[in-house]
PDB file of C-alpha atoms and ligand atoms in Angstrom:
ATOM      1  CA  MET A   1       6.355  21.084   3.328  1.00 69.00           C
ATOM      2  CA  GLY A   2       9.539  19.406   4.646  1.00 78.00           C
ATOM      3  CA  PHE A   3      11.695  16.942   2.700  1.00 79.00           C
ATOM      4  CA  ILE A   4      10.208  13.861   4.428  1.00 79.00           C
ATOM      5  CA  GLU A   5       6.628  14.953   3.666  1.00 81.00           C
ATOM      6  CA  LYS A   6       7.584  15.772   0.069  1.00 82.00           C
ATOM      7  CA  PHE A   7       9.249  12.367  -0.257  1.00 81.00           C
ATOM      8  CA  VAL A   8       6.356  10.418   1.273  1.00 81.00           C
ATOM      9  CA  LYS A   9       3.786  12.233  -0.904  1.00 85.00           C
ATOM     10  CA  GLN A  10       5.643  11.107  -4.049  1.00 88.00           C
ATOM     11  CA  CYS A  11       5.266   7.412  -3.152  1.00 91.00           C
ATOM     12  CA  ARG A  12       1.662   7.312  -4.404  1.00 91.00           C
ATOM     13  CA  LYS A  13       2.601   8.100  -8.001  1.00 95.00           C
ATOM     14  CA  PRO A  14       6.230   9.205  -8.345  1.00 95.00           C
ATOM     15  CA  SER A  15       6.590  11.716 -11.149  1.00 95.00           C
ATOM     16  CA  GLY A  16       8.851  14.421 -12.468  1.00 94.00           C
ATOM     17  CA  PHE A  17      12.475  14.937 -11.521  1.00 92.00           C
ATOM     18  CA  PHE A  18      11.878  14.461  -7.784  1.00 92.00           C
ATOM     19  CA  GLY A  19       9.704  11.406  -8.475  1.00 94.00           C
ATOM     20  CA  LYS A  20      12.548   9.736 -10.364  1.00 95.00           C
ATOM     21  CA  PHE A  21      14.850  10.469  -7.438  1.00 95.00           C
ATOM     22  CA  VAL A  22      12.258   8.892  -5.098  1.00 94.00           C
ATOM     23  CA  GLY A  23      12.016   5.861  -7.415  1.00 97.00           C
ATOM     24  CA  LYS A  24      15.781   5.380  -7.204  1.00 97.00           C
ATOM     25  CA  LEU A  25      15.735   5.757  -3.421  1.00 95.00           C
ATOM     26  CA  MET A  26      12.926   3.179  -3.166  1.00 96.00           C
ATOM     27  CA  ASN A  27      14.971   0.774  -5.288  1.00 97.00           C
ATOM     28  CA  PHE A  28      17.631   1.002  -2.612  1.00 97.00           C
ATOM     29  CA  GLY A  29      15.469   1.460   0.486  1.00 96.00           C
ATOM     30  CA  HIS A  30      13.027  -1.373  -0.278  1.00 97.00           C
ATOM     31  CA  ARG A  31      15.668  -4.099  -0.617  1.00 97.00           C
ATOM     32  CA  GLY A  32      14.855  -5.456   2.870  1.00 98.00           C
ATOM     33  CA  ILE A  33      11.115  -5.849   2.263  1.00 98.00           C
ATOM     34  CA  ARG A  34      11.853  -7.124  -1.267  1.00 98.00           C
ATOM     35  CA  ASP A  35      14.112  -9.946  -0.034  1.00 98.00           C
ATOM     36  CA  TRP A  36      11.899 -10.799   2.921  1.00 98.00           C
ATOM     37  CA  GLY A  37       8.773 -10.777   0.748  1.00 98.00           C
ATOM     38  CA  ILE A  38      10.272 -12.977  -1.961  1.00 98.00           C
ATOM     39  CA  SER A  39      11.449 -15.470   0.689  1.00 98.00           C
ATOM     40  CA  HIS A  40       7.759 -16.355   1.260  1.00 98.00           C
ATOM     41  CA  VAL A  41       7.277 -17.950  -2.172  1.00 98.00           C
ATOM     42  CA  THR A  42       8.954 -20.696  -4.171  1.00 98.00           C
ATOM     43  CA  ILE A  43       9.825 -19.437  -7.630  1.00 98.00           C
ATOM     44  CA  SER A  44      10.528 -21.853 -10.479  1.00 98.00           C
ATOM     45  CA  PRO A  45      13.136 -20.819 -13.092  1.00 98.00           C
ATOM     46  CA  GLN A  46      10.353 -21.025 -15.738  1.00 98.00           C
ATOM     47  CA  ALA A  47       7.908 -18.788 -13.875  1.00 98.00           C
ATOM     48  CA  ASN A  48       5.909 -16.072 -15.586  1.00 98.00           C
ATOM     49  CA  ILE A  49       5.636 -13.195 -13.100  1.00 98.00           C
ATOM     50  CA  LEU A  50       3.889  -9.816 -12.920  1.00 98.00           C
ATOM     51  CA  ASP A  51       5.003  -7.075 -10.499  1.00 98.00           C
ATOM     52  CA  ILE A  52       2.261  -4.466 -10.008  1.00 98.00           C
ATOM     53  CA  GLY A  53       3.362  -0.941  -9.097  1.00 98.00           C
ATOM     54  CA  CYS A  54       6.913  -1.829 -10.116  1.00 98.00           C
ATOM     55  CA  GLY A  55       8.225   1.684  -9.331  1.00 98.00           C
ATOM     56  CA  GLY A  56      11.955   1.955 -10.112  1.00 98.00           C
ATOM     57  CA  GLY A  57      12.135  -1.684 -11.277  1.00 98.00           C
ATOM     58  CA  LYS A  58      14.535  -3.324  -8.805  1.00 98.00           C
ATOM     59  CA  THR A  59      12.015  -5.983  -7.781  1.00 98.00           C
ATOM     60  CA  VAL A  60      11.466  -6.868 -11.431  1.00 98.00           C
ATOM     61  CA  GLN A  61      15.239  -7.174 -11.836  1.00 98.00           C
ATOM     62  CA  LYS A  62      15.564  -9.389  -8.750  1.00 98.00           C
ATOM     63  CA  LEU A  63      12.691 -11.639  -9.890  1.00 98.00           C
ATOM     64  CA  ALA A  64      14.213 -11.915 -13.383  1.00 98.00           C
ATOM     65  CA  MET A  65      17.467 -13.208 -11.846  1.00 98.00           C
ATOM     66  CA  LEU A  66      15.417 -16.025 -10.294  1.00 98.00           C
ATOM     67  CA  THR A  67      13.609 -16.899 -13.545  1.00 98.00           C
ATOM     68  CA  PRO A  68      16.253 -17.372 -16.278  1.00 97.00           C
ATOM     69  CA  ASN A  69      13.812 -19.498 -18.321  1.00 98.00           C
ATOM     70  CA  GLY A  70      10.716 -17.452 -17.588  1.00 98.00           C
ATOM     71  CA  LYS A  71       9.671 -13.820 -17.954  1.00 98.00           C
ATOM     72  CA  VAL A  72       8.948 -10.958 -15.577  1.00 98.00           C
ATOM     73  CA  TYR A  73       6.507  -8.166 -16.435  1.00 98.00           C
ATOM     74  CA  GLY A  74       6.325  -4.899 -14.524  1.00 98.00           C
ATOM     75  CA  ILE A  75       3.491  -2.408 -14.695  1.00 98.00           C
ATOM     76  CA  ASP A  76       3.091   1.002 -13.138  1.00 98.00           C
ATOM     77  CA  TYR A  77       0.597   3.789 -13.740  1.00 98.00           C
ATOM     78  CA  SER A  78       3.350   6.407 -13.464  1.00 98.00           C
ATOM     79  CA  GLU A  79       4.964   7.057 -16.862  1.00 97.00           C
ATOM     80  CA  ASP A  80       8.123   8.228 -15.097  1.00 97.00           C
ATOM     81  CA  MET A  81       8.411   4.965 -13.125  1.00 98.00           C
ATOM     82  CA  VAL A  82       7.934   3.015 -16.374  1.00 98.00           C
ATOM     83  CA  LYS A  83      10.845   4.974 -17.870  1.00 98.00           C
ATOM     84  CA  LEU A  84      13.053   4.397 -14.814  1.00 98.00           C
ATOM     85  CA  SER A  85      12.136   0.706 -14.645  1.00 98.00           C
ATOM     86  CA  LYS A  86      12.991   0.289 -18.330  1.00 98.00           C
ATOM     87  CA  LYS A  87      16.362   1.959 -17.753  1.00 98.00           C
ATOM     88  CA  VAL A  88      17.167  -0.213 -14.713  1.00 98.00           C
ATOM     89  CA  ASN A  89      16.191  -3.385 -16.624  1.00 98.00           C
ATOM     90  CA  ARG A  90      17.602  -2.401 -20.030  1.00 98.00           C
ATOM     91  CA  LYS A  91      19.822  -5.465 -20.461  1.00 98.00           C
ATOM     92  CA  LEU A  92      17.111  -7.886 -19.307  1.00 98.00           C
ATOM     93  CA  ILE A  93      14.609  -6.267 -21.678  1.00 98.00           C
ATOM     94  CA  LEU A  94      17.040  -6.743 -24.586  1.00 98.00           C
ATOM     95  CA  LYS A  95      17.285 -10.437 -23.635  1.00 98.00           C
ATOM     96  CA  CYS A  96      13.436 -10.652 -23.588  1.00 97.00           C
ATOM     97  CA  LEU A  97      13.503 -11.669 -19.925  1.00 98.00           C
ATOM     98  CA  VAL A  98      11.664  -8.521 -18.794  1.00 98.00           C
ATOM     99  CA  GLU A  99       8.895  -6.318 -20.159  1.00 98.00           C
ATOM    100  CA  ILE A 100       7.752  -3.057 -18.546  1.00 98.00           C
ATOM    101  CA  GLN A 101       4.440  -1.398 -19.399  1.00 98.00           C
ATOM    102  CA  ASN A 102       2.346   1.521 -18.343  1.00 98.00           C
ATOM    103  CA  GLY A 103      -0.814   0.145 -16.753  1.00 97.00           C
ATOM    104  CA  ASN A 104      -3.245   0.268 -13.876  1.00 98.00           C
ATOM    105  CA  VAL A 105      -4.118  -2.558 -11.510  1.00 98.00           C
ATOM    106  CA  SER A 106      -7.796  -1.873 -12.201  1.00 98.00           C
ATOM    107  CA  SER A 107      -7.487  -3.053 -15.803  1.00 98.00           C
ATOM    108  CA  LEU A 108      -4.436  -5.221 -16.372  1.00 98.00           C
ATOM    109  CA  PRO A 109      -3.196  -5.322 -19.977  1.00 98.00           C
ATOM    110  CA  PHE A 110      -2.900  -9.140 -20.012  1.00 98.00           C
ATOM    111  CA  ASP A 111      -4.936 -12.181 -21.035  1.00 98.00           C
ATOM    112  CA  ASP A 112      -6.611 -14.470 -18.504  1.00 98.00           C
ATOM    113  CA  ASN A 113      -4.622 -17.255 -16.740  1.00 98.00           C
ATOM    114  CA  VAL A 114      -1.073 -16.231 -17.683  1.00 98.00           C
ATOM    115  CA  PHE A 115       0.911 -15.664 -14.480  1.00 98.00           C
ATOM    116  CA  ASP A 116       2.368 -18.132 -11.973  1.00 98.00           C
ATOM    117  CA  LEU A 117       3.006 -15.315  -9.533  1.00 98.00           C
ATOM    118  CA  VAL A 118       1.782 -11.738  -9.141  1.00 98.00           C
ATOM    119  CA  THR A 119       3.652  -9.516  -6.681  1.00 98.00           C
ATOM    120  CA  ALA A 120       2.837  -6.125  -5.200  1.00 98.00           C
ATOM    121  CA  PHE A 121       5.438  -4.410  -3.026  1.00 98.00           C
ATOM    122  CA  GLU A 122       4.377  -1.260  -1.202  1.00 97.00           C
ATOM    123  CA  SER A 123       1.668  -0.661  -3.783  1.00 97.00           C
ATOM    124  CA  TYR A 124      -1.753  -1.970  -2.700  1.00 96.00           C
ATOM    125  CA  TYR A 125      -2.236   0.972  -0.305  1.00 96.00           C
ATOM    126  CA  PHE A 126      -3.048   3.198  -3.285  1.00 96.00           C
ATOM    127  CA  TRP A 127      -5.264   0.944  -5.404  1.00 97.00           C
ATOM    128  CA  PRO A 128      -8.584   2.506  -6.307  1.00 95.00           C
ATOM    129  CA  ASN A 129     -10.948  -0.387  -5.463  1.00 97.00           C
ATOM    130  CA  LEU A 130      -9.233  -3.112  -3.490  1.00 97.00           C
ATOM    131  CA  ILE A 131     -11.690  -6.017  -3.898  1.00 98.00           C
ATOM    132  CA  ASP A 132     -12.252  -5.408  -7.618  1.00 98.00           C
ATOM    133  CA  ASN A 133      -8.501  -4.964  -8.148  1.00 98.00           C
ATOM    134  CA  LEU A 134      -7.774  -8.257  -6.359  1.00 98.00           C
ATOM    135  CA  LYS A 135     -10.362  -9.956  -8.583  1.00 98.00           C
ATOM    136  CA  GLU A 136      -8.660  -8.457 -11.633  1.00 98.00           C
ATOM    137  CA  ILE A 137      -5.366 -10.004 -10.427  1.00 98.00           C
ATOM    138  CA  LYS A 138      -7.150 -13.366 -10.035  1.00 98.00           C
ATOM    139  CA  ARG A 139      -8.189 -13.116 -13.673  1.00 98.00           C
ATOM    140  CA  VAL A 140      -4.573 -12.959 -14.910  1.00 98.00           C
ATOM    141  CA  LEU A 141      -3.286 -15.612 -12.472  1.00 98.00           C
ATOM    142  CA  LYS A 142      -3.150 -19.215 -13.617  1.00 98.00           C
ATOM    143  CA  PRO A 143      -5.463 -21.496 -11.581  1.00 97.00           C
ATOM    144  CA  THR A 144      -2.314 -22.636  -9.706  1.00 97.00           C
ATOM    145  CA  GLY A 145      -1.034 -19.048  -9.444  1.00 98.00           C
ATOM    146  CA  ILE A 146      -0.089 -17.183  -6.300  1.00 98.00           C
ATOM    147  CA  LEU A 147      -0.410 -13.568  -5.182  1.00 98.00           C
ATOM    148  CA  LEU A 148       2.258 -12.069  -2.913  1.00 98.00           C
ATOM    149  CA  ILE A 149       1.644  -8.718  -1.213  1.00 98.00           C
ATOM    150  CA  ALA A 150       4.522  -7.292   0.845  1.00 98.00           C
ATOM    151  CA  ASN A 151       4.360  -4.055   2.779  1.00 98.00           C
ATOM    152  CA  GLU A 152       6.443  -2.079   5.233  1.00 97.00           C
ATOM    153  CA  VAL A 153       3.364  -0.696   6.973  1.00 96.00           C
ATOM    154  CA  TYR A 154       0.290  -2.339   8.479  1.00 97.00           C
ATOM    155  CA  LYS A 155      -2.204  -1.319  11.124  1.00 96.00           C
ATOM    156  CA  HIS A 156      -0.751  -1.904  14.594  1.00 96.00           C
ATOM    157  CA  GLU A 157      -1.118   0.168  17.756  1.00 95.00           C
ATOM    158  CA  LYS A 158       2.658   0.358  18.275  1.00 96.00           C
ATOM    159  CA  PHE A 159       3.046   2.282  14.982  1.00 97.00           C
ATOM    160  CA  GLU A 160      -0.294   4.121  15.106  1.00 95.00           C
ATOM    161  CA  LYS A 161       1.129   7.659  15.385  1.00 95.00           C
ATOM    162  CA  ARG A 162       3.547   7.315  12.448  1.00 92.00           C
ATOM    163  CA  ASN A 163       1.120   5.326  10.292  1.00 94.00           C
ATOM    164  CA  SER A 164      -1.832   7.661  10.714  1.00 93.00           C
ATOM    165  CA  LYS A 165       0.374  10.615   9.714  1.00 89.00           C
ATOM    166  CA  TRP A 166       1.472   8.797   6.546  1.00 88.00           C
ATOM    167  CA  ALA A 167      -2.057   7.587   5.790  1.00 90.00           C
ATOM    168  CA  GLN A 168      -3.312  11.168   5.937  1.00 88.00           C
ATOM    169  CA  LEU A 169      -0.453  12.568   3.846  1.00 87.00           C
ATOM    170  CA  LEU A 170      -0.782   9.913   1.169  1.00 88.00           C
ATOM    171  CA  ASP A 171      -4.438   8.975   1.345  1.00 89.00           C
ATOM    172  CA  MET A 172      -3.243   5.391   1.731  1.00 93.00           C
ATOM    173  CA  ARG A 173      -5.093   2.319   2.946  1.00 91.00           C
ATOM    174  CA  ILE A 174      -3.578   0.507   5.944  1.00 95.00           C
ATOM    175  CA  HIS A 175      -5.053  -2.744   7.299  1.00 97.00           C
ATOM    176  CA  THR A 176      -4.626  -5.145  10.202  1.00 97.00           C
ATOM    177  CA  PRO A 177      -3.510  -8.742   9.473  1.00 98.00           C
ATOM    178  CA  ASP A 178      -7.111  -9.914   9.968  1.00 98.00           C
ATOM    179  CA  GLU A 179      -8.345  -7.344   7.479  1.00 98.00           C
ATOM    180  CA  TYR A 180      -5.813  -8.659   4.917  1.00 98.00           C
ATOM    181  CA  ARG A 181      -7.231 -12.127   5.429  1.00 98.00           C
ATOM    182  CA  ASN A 182     -10.775 -10.827   5.029  1.00 98.00           C
ATOM    183  CA  PHE A 183     -10.282  -8.784   1.867  1.00 97.00           C
ATOM    184  CA  LEU A 184      -8.355 -11.601   0.164  1.00 98.00           C
ATOM    185  CA  ALA A 185     -11.084 -14.095   1.093  1.00 98.00           C
ATOM    186  CA  GLU A 186     -13.780 -11.688  -0.118  1.00 98.00           C
ATOM    187  CA  ALA A 187     -12.002 -11.449  -3.480  1.00 98.00           C
ATOM    188  CA  GLY A 188     -12.061 -15.263  -3.702  1.00 98.00           C
ATOM    189  CA  TYR A 189      -8.477 -16.250  -2.792  1.00 98.00           C
ATOM    190  CA  MET A 190      -7.684 -19.520  -1.010  1.00 97.00           C
ATOM    191  CA  LEU A 191      -5.066 -20.722   1.501  1.00 97.00           C
ATOM    192  CA  ILE A 192      -4.268 -17.215   2.684  1.00 98.00           C
ATOM    193  CA  GLU A 193      -1.099 -16.957   4.766  1.00 98.00           C
ATOM    194  CA  ILE A 194      -0.141 -13.785   6.599  1.00 98.00           C
ATOM    195  CA  ASP A 195       3.287 -13.242   8.130  1.00 98.00           C
ATOM    196  CA  GLU A 196       4.400 -10.293  10.225  1.00 98.00           C
ATOM    197  CA  LYS A 197       7.740  -8.875  11.236  1.00 98.00           C
ATOM    198  CA  ALA A 198       6.093  -7.036  14.094  1.00 96.00           C
ATOM    199  CA  GLU A 199       9.153  -5.152  15.334  1.00 97.00           C
ATOM    200  CA  ARG A 200       9.503  -3.471  11.918  1.00 97.00           C
ATOM    201  CA  ASN A 201       5.780  -3.278  11.105  1.00 98.00           C
ATOM    202  CA  TRP A 202       6.313  -5.387   7.954  1.00 98.00           C
ATOM    203  CA  ILE A 203       3.675  -7.762   6.590  1.00 98.00           C
ATOM    204  CA  THR A 204       3.322 -10.282   3.785  1.00 98.00           C
ATOM    205  CA  ALA A 205       0.191 -11.938   2.475  1.00 98.00           C
ATOM    206  CA  VAL A 206       0.467 -14.993   0.239  1.00 98.00           C
ATOM    207  CA  ALA A 207      -2.721 -16.345  -1.315  1.00 98.00           C
ATOM    208  CA  LYS A 208      -3.578 -18.972  -3.899  1.00 97.00           C
ATOM    209  CA  ASN A 209      -5.871 -18.250  -6.799  1.00 96.00           C
ATOM    210  CA  LYS A 210      -7.804 -21.537  -6.480  1.00 91.00           C
TER     211      LYS A 210
HETATM  212  C1  SAM B 301       5.604   3.120  -2.873  1.00 81.85           C
HETATM  213  S1  SAM B 301       5.873   2.831  -4.565  1.00 81.85           S
HETATM  214  C2  SAM B 301       6.614   1.188  -4.539  1.00 81.85           C
HETATM  215  C3  SAM B 301       7.396   0.892  -5.790  1.00 81.85           C
HETATM  216  C4  SAM B 301       8.075  -0.474  -5.835  1.00 81.85           C
HETATM  217  N1  SAM B 301       7.122  -1.561  -5.831  1.00 81.85           N
HETATM  218  C5  SAM B 301       9.034  -0.632  -4.695  1.00 81.85           C
HETATM  219  O1  SAM B 301       8.834  -1.504  -3.842  1.00 81.85           O
HETATM  220  O2  SAM B 301      10.019   0.128  -4.640  1.00 81.85           O
HETATM  221  C6  SAM B 301       4.231   2.469  -5.146  1.00 81.85           C
HETATM  222  C7  SAM B 301       4.174   2.290  -6.645  1.00 81.85           C
HETATM  223  O3  SAM B 301       2.886   1.790  -7.010  1.00 81.85           O
HETATM  224  C8  SAM B 301       2.450   2.498  -8.150  1.00 81.85           C
HETATM  225  N2  SAM B 301       0.966   2.435  -8.174  1.00 81.85           N
HETATM  226  C9  SAM B 301       0.124   2.962  -7.249  1.00 81.85           C
HETATM  227  N3  SAM B 301      -1.152   2.721  -7.606  1.00 81.85           N
HETATM  228  C10 SAM B 301      -1.118   2.038  -8.768  1.00 81.85           C
HETATM  229  C11 SAM B 301      -2.127   1.519  -9.629  1.00 81.85           C
HETATM  230  N4  SAM B 301      -3.433   1.709  -9.367  1.00 81.85           N
HETATM  231  N5  SAM B 301      -1.742   0.818 -10.726  1.00 81.85           N
HETATM  232  C12 SAM B 301      -0.419   0.674 -11.023  1.00 81.85           C
HETATM  233  N6  SAM B 301       0.576   1.169 -10.262  1.00 81.85           N
HETATM  234  C13 SAM B 301       0.242   1.830  -9.137  1.00 81.85           C
HETATM  235  C14 SAM B 301       3.019   3.917  -7.983  1.00 81.85           C
HETATM  236  O4  SAM B 301       3.101   4.647  -9.177  1.00 81.85           O
HETATM  237  C15 SAM B 301       4.388   3.609  -7.380  1.00 81.85           C
HETATM  238  O5  SAM B 301       5.390   3.444  -8.366  1.00 81.85           O
END
């Protein structure tokens, strides 16, 4: 297996020495989608935010900079990404502005109605049961809460060859914009807005809990 294949395969659940390296590379390589994704939501300085599949923790760090009077939680089901995320956010954790936990989207370790915003960057592709997982996110969102999904890959004929190779390698789920709309509606979300950066194959979905 070549370096690219080895790298891509790690994205599902980065682990071990190479996984930590991949986590660090994603922290750097995902800055474009991170900034573009975050530009789709208004974030109050008091916001309580959860980032699901936080990987190396750079998104958590960026969100914490925007919420000096709030708190940002990151969860990931990879123990090694939890460790890396904690290292990257060490100072913010000491100031109680960030908390990182091991956890799975299918059973979030949080009470009902606690988050103003839940984000998922490059993560939903790997979730075990999309509709149930989206309902689980609804549970932890406040009634006024918002879900933001941002991805560097969606189903489009122009990128079909590359995307189908990745989907096979990673066993990842890739949808069209209409399919995003449909699965969010099926999970009970409202006011669903999809944006595409078609030339880069990037997509965001923003949806309200109620
Ligand atoms: C491609 S990486 C993206 C990491 C980070 N969000 C970023 O943008 O750099 C996907 C991350 O989602 C995590 N992940 C995948 N499925 C998950 C699940 N069911 N629950 C929690 N985390 C999950 C993986 O461990 C990995 O860290």
